[in-house]
Short mmCIF file of C-alpha atoms in Angstrom, two decimals:
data_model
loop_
_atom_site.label_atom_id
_atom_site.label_comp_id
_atom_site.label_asym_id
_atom_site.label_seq_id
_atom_site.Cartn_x
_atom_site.Cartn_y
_atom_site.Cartn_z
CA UNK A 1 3.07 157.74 120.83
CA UNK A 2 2.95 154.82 118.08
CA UNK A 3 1.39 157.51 115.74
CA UNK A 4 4.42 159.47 116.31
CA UNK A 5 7.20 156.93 116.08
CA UNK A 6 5.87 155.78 112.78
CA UNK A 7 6.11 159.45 111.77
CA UNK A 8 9.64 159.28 112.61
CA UNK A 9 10.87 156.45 111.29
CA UNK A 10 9.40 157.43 107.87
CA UNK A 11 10.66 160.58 107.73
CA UNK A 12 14.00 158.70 108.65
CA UNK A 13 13.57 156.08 105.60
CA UNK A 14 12.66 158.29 103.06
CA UNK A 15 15.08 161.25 104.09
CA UNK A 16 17.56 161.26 101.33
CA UNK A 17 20.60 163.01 99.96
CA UNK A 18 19.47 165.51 97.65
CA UNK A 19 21.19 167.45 94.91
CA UNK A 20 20.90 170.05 92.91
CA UNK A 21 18.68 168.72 90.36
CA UNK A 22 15.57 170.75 90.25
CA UNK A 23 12.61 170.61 88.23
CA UNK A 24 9.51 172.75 88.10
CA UNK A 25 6.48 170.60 87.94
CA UNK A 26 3.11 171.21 86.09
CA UNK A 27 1.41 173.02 89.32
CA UNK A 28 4.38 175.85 89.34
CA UNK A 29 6.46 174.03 92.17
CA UNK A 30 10.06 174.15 92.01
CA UNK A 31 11.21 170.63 93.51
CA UNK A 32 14.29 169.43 94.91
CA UNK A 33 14.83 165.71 92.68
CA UNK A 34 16.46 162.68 94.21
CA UNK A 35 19.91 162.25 92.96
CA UNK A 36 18.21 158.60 91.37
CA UNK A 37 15.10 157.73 90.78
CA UNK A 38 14.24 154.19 91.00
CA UNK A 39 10.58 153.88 92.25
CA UNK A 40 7.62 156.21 92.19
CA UNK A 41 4.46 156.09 93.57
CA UNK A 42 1.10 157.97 91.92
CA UNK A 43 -1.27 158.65 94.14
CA UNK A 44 -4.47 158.59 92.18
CA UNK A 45 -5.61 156.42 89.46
CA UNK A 46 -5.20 159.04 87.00
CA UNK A 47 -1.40 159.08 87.71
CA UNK A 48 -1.04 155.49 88.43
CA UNK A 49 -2.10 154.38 84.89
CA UNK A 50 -0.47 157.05 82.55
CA UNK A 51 2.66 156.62 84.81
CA UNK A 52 2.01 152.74 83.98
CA UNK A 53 1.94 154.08 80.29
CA UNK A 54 5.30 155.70 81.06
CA UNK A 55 7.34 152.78 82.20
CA UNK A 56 5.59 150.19 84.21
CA UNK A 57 9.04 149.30 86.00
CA UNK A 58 9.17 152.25 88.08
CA UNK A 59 6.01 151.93 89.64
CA UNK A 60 6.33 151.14 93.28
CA UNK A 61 2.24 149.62 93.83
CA UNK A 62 -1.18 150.51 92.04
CA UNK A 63 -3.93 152.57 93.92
CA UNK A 64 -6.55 150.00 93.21
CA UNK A 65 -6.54 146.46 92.93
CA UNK A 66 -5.29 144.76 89.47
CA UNK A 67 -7.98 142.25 88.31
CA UNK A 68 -6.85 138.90 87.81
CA UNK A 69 -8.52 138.75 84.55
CA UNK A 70 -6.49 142.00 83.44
CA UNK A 71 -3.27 140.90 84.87
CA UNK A 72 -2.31 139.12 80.86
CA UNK A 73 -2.82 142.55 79.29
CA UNK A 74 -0.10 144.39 81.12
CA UNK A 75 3.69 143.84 81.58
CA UNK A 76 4.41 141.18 83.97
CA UNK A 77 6.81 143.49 86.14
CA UNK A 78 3.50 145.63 86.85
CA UNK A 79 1.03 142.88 87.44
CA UNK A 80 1.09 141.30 91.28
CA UNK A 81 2.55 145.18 92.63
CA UNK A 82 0.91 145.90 96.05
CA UNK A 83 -1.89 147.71 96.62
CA UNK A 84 -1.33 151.29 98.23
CA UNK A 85 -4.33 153.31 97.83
CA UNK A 86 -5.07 156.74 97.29
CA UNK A 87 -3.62 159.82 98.75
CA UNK A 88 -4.80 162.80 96.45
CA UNK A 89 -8.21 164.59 97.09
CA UNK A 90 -10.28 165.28 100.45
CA UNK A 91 -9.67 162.24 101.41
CA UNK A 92 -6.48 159.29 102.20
CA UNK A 93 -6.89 155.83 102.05
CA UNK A 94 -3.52 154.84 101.01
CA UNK A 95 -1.80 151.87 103.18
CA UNK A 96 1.25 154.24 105.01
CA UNK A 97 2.88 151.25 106.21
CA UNK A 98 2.81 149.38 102.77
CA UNK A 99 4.09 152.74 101.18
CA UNK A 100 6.95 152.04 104.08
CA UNK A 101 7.66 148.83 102.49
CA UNK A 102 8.24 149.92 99.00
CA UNK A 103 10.01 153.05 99.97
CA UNK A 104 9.56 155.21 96.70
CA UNK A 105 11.87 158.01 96.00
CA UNK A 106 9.04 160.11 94.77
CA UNK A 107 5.36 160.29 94.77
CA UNK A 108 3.06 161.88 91.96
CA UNK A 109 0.50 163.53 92.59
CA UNK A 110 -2.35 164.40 90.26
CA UNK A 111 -4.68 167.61 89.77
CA UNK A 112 -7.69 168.53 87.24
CA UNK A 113 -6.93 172.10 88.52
CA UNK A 114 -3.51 174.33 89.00
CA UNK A 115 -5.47 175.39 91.94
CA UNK A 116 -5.95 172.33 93.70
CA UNK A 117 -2.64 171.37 94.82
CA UNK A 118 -2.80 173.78 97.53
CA UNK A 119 -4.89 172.29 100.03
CA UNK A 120 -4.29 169.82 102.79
CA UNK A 121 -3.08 166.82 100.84
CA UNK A 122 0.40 168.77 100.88
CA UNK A 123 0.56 169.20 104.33
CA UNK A 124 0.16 165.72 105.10
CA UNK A 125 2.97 164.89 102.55
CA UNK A 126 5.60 167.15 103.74
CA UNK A 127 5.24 165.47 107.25
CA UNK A 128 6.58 162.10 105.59
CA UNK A 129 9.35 163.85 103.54
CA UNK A 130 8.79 162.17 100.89
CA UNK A 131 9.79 164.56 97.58
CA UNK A 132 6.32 164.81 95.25
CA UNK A 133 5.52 166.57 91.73
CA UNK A 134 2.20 167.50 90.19
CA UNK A 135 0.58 166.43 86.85
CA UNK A 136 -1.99 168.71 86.37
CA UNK A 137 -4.44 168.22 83.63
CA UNK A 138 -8.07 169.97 83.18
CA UNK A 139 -9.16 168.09 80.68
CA UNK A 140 -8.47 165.31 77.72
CA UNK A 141 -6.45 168.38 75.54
CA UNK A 142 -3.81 168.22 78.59
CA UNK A 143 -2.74 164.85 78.08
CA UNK A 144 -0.10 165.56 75.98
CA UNK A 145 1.36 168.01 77.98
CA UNK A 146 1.57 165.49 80.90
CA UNK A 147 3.11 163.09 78.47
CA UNK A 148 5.89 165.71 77.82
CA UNK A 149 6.36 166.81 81.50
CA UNK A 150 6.92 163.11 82.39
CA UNK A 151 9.52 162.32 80.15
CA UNK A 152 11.59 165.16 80.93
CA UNK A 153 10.88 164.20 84.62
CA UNK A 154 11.76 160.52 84.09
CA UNK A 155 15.20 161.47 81.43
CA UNK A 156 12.67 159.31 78.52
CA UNK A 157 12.18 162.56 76.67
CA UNK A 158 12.03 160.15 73.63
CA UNK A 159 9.18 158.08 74.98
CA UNK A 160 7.15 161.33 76.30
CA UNK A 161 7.38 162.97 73.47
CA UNK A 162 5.92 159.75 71.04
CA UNK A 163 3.23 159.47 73.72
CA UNK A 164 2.45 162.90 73.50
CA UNK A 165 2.07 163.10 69.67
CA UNK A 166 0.00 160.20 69.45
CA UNK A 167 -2.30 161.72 71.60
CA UNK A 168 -2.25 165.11 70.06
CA UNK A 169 -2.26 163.19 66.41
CA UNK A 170 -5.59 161.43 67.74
CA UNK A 171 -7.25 164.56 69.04
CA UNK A 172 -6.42 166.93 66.35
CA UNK A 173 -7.90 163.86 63.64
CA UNK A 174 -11.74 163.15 65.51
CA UNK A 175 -11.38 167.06 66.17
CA UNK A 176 -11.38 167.54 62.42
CA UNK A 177 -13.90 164.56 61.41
CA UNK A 178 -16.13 165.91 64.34
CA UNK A 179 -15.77 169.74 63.00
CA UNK A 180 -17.35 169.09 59.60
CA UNK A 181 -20.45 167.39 60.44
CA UNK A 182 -23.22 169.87 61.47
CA UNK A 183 -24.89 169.89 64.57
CA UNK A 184 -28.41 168.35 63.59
CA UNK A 185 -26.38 165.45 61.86
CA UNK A 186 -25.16 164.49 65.64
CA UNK A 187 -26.40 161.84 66.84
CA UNK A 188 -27.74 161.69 70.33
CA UNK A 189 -26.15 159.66 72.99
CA UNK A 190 -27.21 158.97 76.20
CA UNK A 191 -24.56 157.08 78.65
CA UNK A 192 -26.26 154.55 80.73
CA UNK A 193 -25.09 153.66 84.16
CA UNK A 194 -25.84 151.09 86.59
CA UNK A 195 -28.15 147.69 86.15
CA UNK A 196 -31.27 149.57 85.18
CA UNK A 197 -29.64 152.03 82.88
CA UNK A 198 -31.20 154.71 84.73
CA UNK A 199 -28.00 156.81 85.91
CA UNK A 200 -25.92 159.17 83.90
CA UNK A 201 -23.80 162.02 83.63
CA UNK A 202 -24.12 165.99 82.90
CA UNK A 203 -22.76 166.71 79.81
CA UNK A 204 -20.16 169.06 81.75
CA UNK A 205 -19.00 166.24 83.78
CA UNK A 206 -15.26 164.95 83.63
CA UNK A 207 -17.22 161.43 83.46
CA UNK A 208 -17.88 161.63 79.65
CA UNK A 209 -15.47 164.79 78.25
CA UNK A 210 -15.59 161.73 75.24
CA UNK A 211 -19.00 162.67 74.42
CA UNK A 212 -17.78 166.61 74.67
CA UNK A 213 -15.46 166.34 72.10
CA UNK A 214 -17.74 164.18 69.63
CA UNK A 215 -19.98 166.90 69.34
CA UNK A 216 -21.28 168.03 72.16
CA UNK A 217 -23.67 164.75 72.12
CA UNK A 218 -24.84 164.07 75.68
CA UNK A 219 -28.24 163.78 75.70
CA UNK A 220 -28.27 164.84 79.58
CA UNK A 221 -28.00 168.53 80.45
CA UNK A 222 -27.17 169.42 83.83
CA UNK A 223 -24.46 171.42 85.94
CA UNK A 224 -22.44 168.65 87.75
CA UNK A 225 -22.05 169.87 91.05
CA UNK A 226 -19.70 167.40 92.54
CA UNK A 227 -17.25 164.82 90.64
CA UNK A 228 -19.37 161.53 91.59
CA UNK A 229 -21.97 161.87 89.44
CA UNK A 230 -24.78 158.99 89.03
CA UNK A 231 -27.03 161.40 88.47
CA UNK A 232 -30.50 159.78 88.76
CA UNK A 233 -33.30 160.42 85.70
CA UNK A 234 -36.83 158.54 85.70
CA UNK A 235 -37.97 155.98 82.89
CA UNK A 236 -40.04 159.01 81.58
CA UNK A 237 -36.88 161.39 81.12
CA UNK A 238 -35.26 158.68 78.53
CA UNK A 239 -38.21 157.67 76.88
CA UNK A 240 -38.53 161.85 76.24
CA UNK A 241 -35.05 161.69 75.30
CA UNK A 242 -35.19 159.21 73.00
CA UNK A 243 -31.62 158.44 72.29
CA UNK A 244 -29.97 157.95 68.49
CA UNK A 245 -27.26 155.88 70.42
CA UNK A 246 -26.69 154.08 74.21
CA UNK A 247 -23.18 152.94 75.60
CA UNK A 248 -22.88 151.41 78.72
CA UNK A 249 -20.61 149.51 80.79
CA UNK A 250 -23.23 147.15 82.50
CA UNK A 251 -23.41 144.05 80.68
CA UNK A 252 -26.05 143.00 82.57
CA UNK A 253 -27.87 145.80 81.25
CA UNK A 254 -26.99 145.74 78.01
CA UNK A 255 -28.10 141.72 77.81
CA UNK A 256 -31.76 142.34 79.28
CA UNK A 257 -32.23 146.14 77.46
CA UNK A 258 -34.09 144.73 74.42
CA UNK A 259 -36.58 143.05 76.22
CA UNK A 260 -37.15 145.30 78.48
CA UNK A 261 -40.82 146.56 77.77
CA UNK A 262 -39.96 150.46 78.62
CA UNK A 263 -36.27 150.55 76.88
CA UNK A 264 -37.34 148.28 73.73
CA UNK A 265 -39.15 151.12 72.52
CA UNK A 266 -35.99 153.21 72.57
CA UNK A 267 -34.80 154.26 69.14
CA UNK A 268 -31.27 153.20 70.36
CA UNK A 269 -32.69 150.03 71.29
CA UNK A 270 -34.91 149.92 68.48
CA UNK A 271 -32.16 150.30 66.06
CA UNK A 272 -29.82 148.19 67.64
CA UNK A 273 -27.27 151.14 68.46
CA UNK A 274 -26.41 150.04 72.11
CA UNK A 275 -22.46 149.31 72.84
CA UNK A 276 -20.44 147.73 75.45
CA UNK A 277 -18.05 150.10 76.61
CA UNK A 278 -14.30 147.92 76.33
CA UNK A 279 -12.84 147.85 80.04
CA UNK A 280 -9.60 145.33 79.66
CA UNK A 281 -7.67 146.24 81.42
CA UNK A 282 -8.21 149.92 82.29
CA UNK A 283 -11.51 151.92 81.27
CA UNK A 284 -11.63 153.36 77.92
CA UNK A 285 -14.65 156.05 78.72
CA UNK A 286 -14.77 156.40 82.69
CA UNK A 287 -13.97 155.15 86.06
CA UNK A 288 -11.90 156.14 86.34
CA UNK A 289 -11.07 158.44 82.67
CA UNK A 290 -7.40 157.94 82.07
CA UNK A 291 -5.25 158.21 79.14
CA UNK A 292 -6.97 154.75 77.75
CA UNK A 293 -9.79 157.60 76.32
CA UNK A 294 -7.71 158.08 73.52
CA UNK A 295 -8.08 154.90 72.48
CA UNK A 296 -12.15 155.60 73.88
CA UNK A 297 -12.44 158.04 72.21
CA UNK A 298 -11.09 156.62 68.00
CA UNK A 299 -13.60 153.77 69.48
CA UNK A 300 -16.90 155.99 69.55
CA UNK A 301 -15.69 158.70 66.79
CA UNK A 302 -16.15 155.62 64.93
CA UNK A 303 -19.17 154.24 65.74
CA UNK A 304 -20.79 157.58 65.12
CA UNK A 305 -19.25 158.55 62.41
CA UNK A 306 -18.58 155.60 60.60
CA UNK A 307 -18.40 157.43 57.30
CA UNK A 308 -16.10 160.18 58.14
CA UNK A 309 -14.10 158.32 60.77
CA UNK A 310 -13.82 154.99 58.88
CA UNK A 311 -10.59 153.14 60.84
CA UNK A 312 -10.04 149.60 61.83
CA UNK A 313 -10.53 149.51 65.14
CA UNK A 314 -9.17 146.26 65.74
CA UNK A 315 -5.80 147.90 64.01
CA UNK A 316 -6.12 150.98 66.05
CA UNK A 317 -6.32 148.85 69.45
CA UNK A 318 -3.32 146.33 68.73
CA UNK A 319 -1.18 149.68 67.54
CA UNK A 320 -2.60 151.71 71.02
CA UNK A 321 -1.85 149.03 73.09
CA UNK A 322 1.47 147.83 71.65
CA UNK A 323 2.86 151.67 72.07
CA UNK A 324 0.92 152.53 75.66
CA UNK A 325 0.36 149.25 77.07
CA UNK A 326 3.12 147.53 75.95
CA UNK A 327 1.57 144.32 75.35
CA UNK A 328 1.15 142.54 72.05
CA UNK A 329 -2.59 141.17 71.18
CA UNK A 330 -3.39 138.31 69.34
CA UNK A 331 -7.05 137.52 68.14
CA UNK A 332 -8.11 135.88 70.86
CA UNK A 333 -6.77 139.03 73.25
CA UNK A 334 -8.74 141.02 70.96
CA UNK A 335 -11.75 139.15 70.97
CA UNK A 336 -11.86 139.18 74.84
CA UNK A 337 -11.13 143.33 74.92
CA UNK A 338 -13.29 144.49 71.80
CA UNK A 339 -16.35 142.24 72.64
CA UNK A 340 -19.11 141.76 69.77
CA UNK A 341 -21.16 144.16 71.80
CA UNK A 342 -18.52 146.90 71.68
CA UNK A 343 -19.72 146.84 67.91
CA UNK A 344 -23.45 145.60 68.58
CA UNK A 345 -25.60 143.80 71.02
CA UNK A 346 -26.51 141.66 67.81
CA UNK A 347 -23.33 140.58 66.64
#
């Protein structure tokens, strides 16, 4: 009976007046707009942080839990917003009676897949009647699309279309670097996850589409078969690998790697070509991959192509996270987001 009351009683709170204003999302839906839109709600990291990229004051909460030692590299309207919780995928762990609270006029949902949007998830949605929208995007290439749909979704056309060609502009430029240098030339990179180093990804896996578009350079074939990953190798399977180039996230890792008497022998390790993945605030390479790759991605095209993708990446971040973030970094700011180990271990 409680179940069913709070049923009610949302459907009564976020039943609203609707007008004619229609717009077709990204997944094919034709969807009936509020006749305002003053708070929104992603359900899914992905959406939460480029709808953060967007415009930070519409968001009505963040699916996952804002560091404290992030909160001084985004806008201050975005920083102490409550924690919802997901409610995209097989699964829903959002908080329905702190969605209650903040009482968004629409939700936005996120897809890797046109496909994908019709499953459950919608079912569960239309019970609340709360009005929702897709962003679908397969891949990295996407983005810019998104960018675009959101702006005209939002009335910022202006700001979804800058956001949009920046992204295209920074695809199209590693594309080209990345295009002229032959295969053998490569180097190899293996991504190292967790304290011993000794998880990874596929090289088909949404988890490093970075390393994808720098070549093809994942060191680790496989079919991913599910989107977790972690895939598990043996001491033996690196050493046999024998990576040109490690990034990682673990710093705890990345601190004892050198000295470790199975890894030092590494020609990554060897050659001191290990780097510190930046993480401040959001992710730049995983974990979840949002529009911050961009930024990943100039980061690495760098560091493996020095030559022919010679940028200042300190530059590159300030401009990136002036335009997406919205914050303005000083040299200390920088110092604490591009770490001397996102360059080198040495450093």
């Amino acid at each position: 009976m409680k179940h069913l009351t709070c049923k009610l009683i949302l459907g009564a709170i976020f039943s609203m007046s609707l007008n004619a204003n229609t717009i077709t999302d990204m997944a094919g839906r034709e969807v009936i707009l509020p006749e305002s839109i003053h708070k929104i709600y992603a359900t899914s990291p992905y959406g939460s942080y480029i709808l953060y990229a967007m415009d930070p004051s519409i968001m009505a909460g963040w699916v996952i839990a804002v560091q404290e030692k992030n909160k001084p590299f985004l806008a201050p309207s975005s920083r102490d917003l409550p924690v919802v919780g997901s409610m995209s995928g097989g699964a829903q762990t959002s908080n329905i009676e702190t969605l209650f609270v903040q009482k968004p006029d629409l939700l936005l949902m996120w897809s890797t897949s046109q496909l994908s949007p019709l499953g459950n998830i919608n079912q569960k949605l239309e019970q609340f009647n709360i009005p929702y929208v897709y962003a679908v995007a397969e891949s990295m290439e996407d983005y810019p699309k998104v960018f675009q749909f959101l702006g005209h979704l939002l009335h910022q056309e202006k700001r979804g279309d800058m956001l949009s060609k920046r992204t295209q502009s920074i695809l199209e430029d590693v594309k080209k670097v990345v295009s002229s240098i032959p295969q053998e030339k490569r180097p190899k990179v293996y991504y190292a996850e967790g304290n011993d180093g000794l998880s990874t990804e596929c090289d088909d896996s949404i988890h490093v589409e970075i390393l994808k578009l720098l070549g093809d350079v994942n060191v680790h074939r496989c079919h991913t078969s599910n989107h977790k990953g972690f895939e598990k190798l043996t001491m033996e399977q690196v050493i046999l690998y024998n990576p040109d180039v490690i990034i990682t996230q673990e710093e705890n890792f990345l601190n004892t790697v050198h000295t470790h008497p199975m890894w030092k022998n590494i020609k990554a390790v060897q050659e001191k070509r290990i780097y510190l993945i930046p993480t401040t605030p959001f992710n730049w390479f995983d974990r979840p991959p949002s529009f911050m790759r961009f930024l990943g991605l100039q980061w690495l095209a760098n560091l493996l192509y020095p030559t022919e993708y010679s940028i200042d990446i300190r530059e590159e971040t300030k401009n990136f996270y002036a335009l997406f973030m919205g914050v303005t970094l000083d040299e200390n700011a920088l110092h604490v987001i591009l770490a001397p180990q996102s360059f080198s271990y040495k450093e």
